[in-house]
Short mmCIF file of C-alpha atoms in Angstrom, two decimals:
data_model
loop_
_atom_site.label_atom_id
_atom_site.label_comp_id
_atom_site.label_asym_id
_atom_site.label_seq_id
_atom_site.Cartn_x
_atom_site.Cartn_y
_atom_site.Cartn_z
CA MET A 495 -10.50 -0.04 -11.32
CA TRP A 496 -10.77 -1.46 -7.79
CA ASN A 497 -10.53 -5.22 -7.65
CA ASN A 498 -9.75 -7.99 -5.25
CA VAL A 499 -6.16 -9.09 -5.74
CA ASP A 500 -4.36 -8.80 -9.07
CA ASP A 501 -0.98 -10.54 -9.13
CA THR A 502 0.23 -8.35 -12.00
CA ILE A 503 -0.08 -5.30 -9.74
CA ILE A 504 1.77 -7.05 -6.92
CA LYS A 505 4.62 -7.93 -9.28
CA ARG A 506 5.05 -4.25 -10.16
CA ILE A 507 6.00 -3.26 -6.59
CA THR A 508 9.73 -2.51 -6.51
CA GLY A 509 12.64 -1.61 -4.28
CA VAL A 510 12.22 -0.90 -0.60
CA LEU A 511 8.43 -1.12 -0.80
CA LYS A 512 8.75 -4.64 -2.18
CA ASP A 513 11.08 -5.49 0.71
CA ILE A 514 8.56 -4.16 3.24
CA LEU A 515 5.75 -6.10 1.56
CA GLU A 516 7.77 -9.33 1.67
CA LEU A 517 8.53 -8.79 5.38
CA GLU A 518 4.84 -8.15 6.08
CA LEU A 519 3.83 -11.33 4.27
CA LYS A 520 6.46 -13.35 6.17
CA ALA A 521 5.11 -11.85 9.41
CA GLY A 522 1.66 -13.24 8.56
CA ASN A 523 -0.06 -10.27 6.96
CA LYS A 524 -2.07 -10.88 3.77
CA ILE A 525 -2.82 -8.88 0.65
CA VAL A 526 -6.58 -8.31 0.45
CA GLU A 527 -6.92 -5.76 -2.34
CA THR A 528 -4.97 -4.14 -5.16
CA TYR A 529 -5.65 -1.08 -7.29
CA ASP A 530 -4.16 0.35 -10.48
CA ALA A 531 -4.93 4.02 -11.22
CA LYS A 532 -3.77 3.81 -14.85
CA ASP A 533 -7.22 4.83 -16.06
CA GLY A 534 -8.11 7.12 -13.18
CA THR A 535 -6.91 9.94 -11.04
CA PHE A 536 -7.21 8.53 -7.51
CA PRO A 537 -5.01 8.78 -5.58
CA MET A 538 -2.95 10.08 -8.53
CA PRO A 539 -2.62 9.01 -12.17
CA ASN A 540 -0.55 5.85 -12.72
CA ALA A 541 -0.31 4.95 -9.03
CA ILE A 542 -0.63 1.37 -7.82
CA MET A 543 -1.86 0.36 -4.39
CA ILE A 544 -1.69 -2.78 -2.30
CA PHE A 545 -3.86 -3.13 0.80
CA LEU A 546 -2.96 -5.46 3.63
CA GLU A 547 -5.43 -7.27 5.87
CA LYS A 548 -3.96 -6.12 9.19
CA PRO A 549 -1.95 -3.17 10.52
CA PHE A 550 1.73 -3.32 9.69
CA LYS A 551 3.26 -6.16 11.70
CA THR A 552 6.89 -5.17 11.16
CA PRO A 553 8.52 -2.12 12.77
CA ILE A 554 7.47 1.13 11.09
CA GLN A 555 10.32 2.68 9.12
CA LYS A 556 10.11 6.46 8.92
CA ASP A 557 13.59 7.32 7.68
CA LEU A 558 13.63 5.66 4.27
CA ASP A 559 14.96 7.45 1.22
CA LYS A 560 12.14 8.33 -1.22
CA ILE A 561 9.62 6.31 0.82
CA GLU A 562 7.24 8.21 3.07
CA TYR A 563 5.32 6.62 5.95
CA ARG A 564 2.04 8.38 6.70
CA ASP A 565 -0.65 7.89 9.34
CA VAL A 566 -3.57 8.78 7.08
CA ASN A 567 -6.08 7.92 9.80
CA ASP A 568 -9.12 8.82 7.68
CA PRO A 569 -11.96 6.25 7.76
CA HIS A 570 -13.03 7.32 4.27
CA TYR A 571 -9.66 6.14 2.97
CA TRP A 572 -7.31 4.02 5.10
CA LYS A 573 -5.36 3.95 8.33
CA ALA A 574 -1.69 4.16 7.27
CA GLU A 575 0.56 3.82 4.26
CA TYR A 576 4.03 3.68 2.86
CA PHE A 577 4.31 5.79 -0.30
CA ASP A 578 7.10 5.41 -2.84
CA LYS A 579 7.23 8.95 -4.25
CA GLU A 580 9.41 8.07 -7.21
CA ASN A 581 7.44 5.06 -8.46
CA LEU A 582 3.94 6.14 -7.28
CA GLN A 583 3.43 2.95 -5.29
CA PHE A 584 1.44 2.60 -2.08
CA LEU A 585 1.40 -0.12 0.57
CA CYS A 586 -1.57 0.48 2.90
CA PHE A 587 -3.98 -1.02 5.39
CA LYS A 588 -7.57 -0.02 6.07
CA PHE A 589 -9.30 0.25 9.43
CA ASP A 590 -11.39 -2.91 9.51
CA TRP A 591 -11.37 -5.84 7.15
CA PRO A 592 -14.09 -8.46 7.42
#
């Protein structure tokens, strides 16, 4: 279920994605929404998602092991994401936040 910000979801982020999230927060970005797909299928069953307020502020890393950076660039979804393939974790930002 979509919600605002659920700290239990944030605490589940692990590994390199957690490192990127911490760098983004230190750079001044903010978490504005979280999502847990445990009861749904979007974007895939058991995935968790964290959405940031602004575009990534730290240098984009495209050569990470088991982490994929994608320019989604679809206004129906979001602008860009890091995806941890092994743990089904997403770190994203949308186009425009109020």
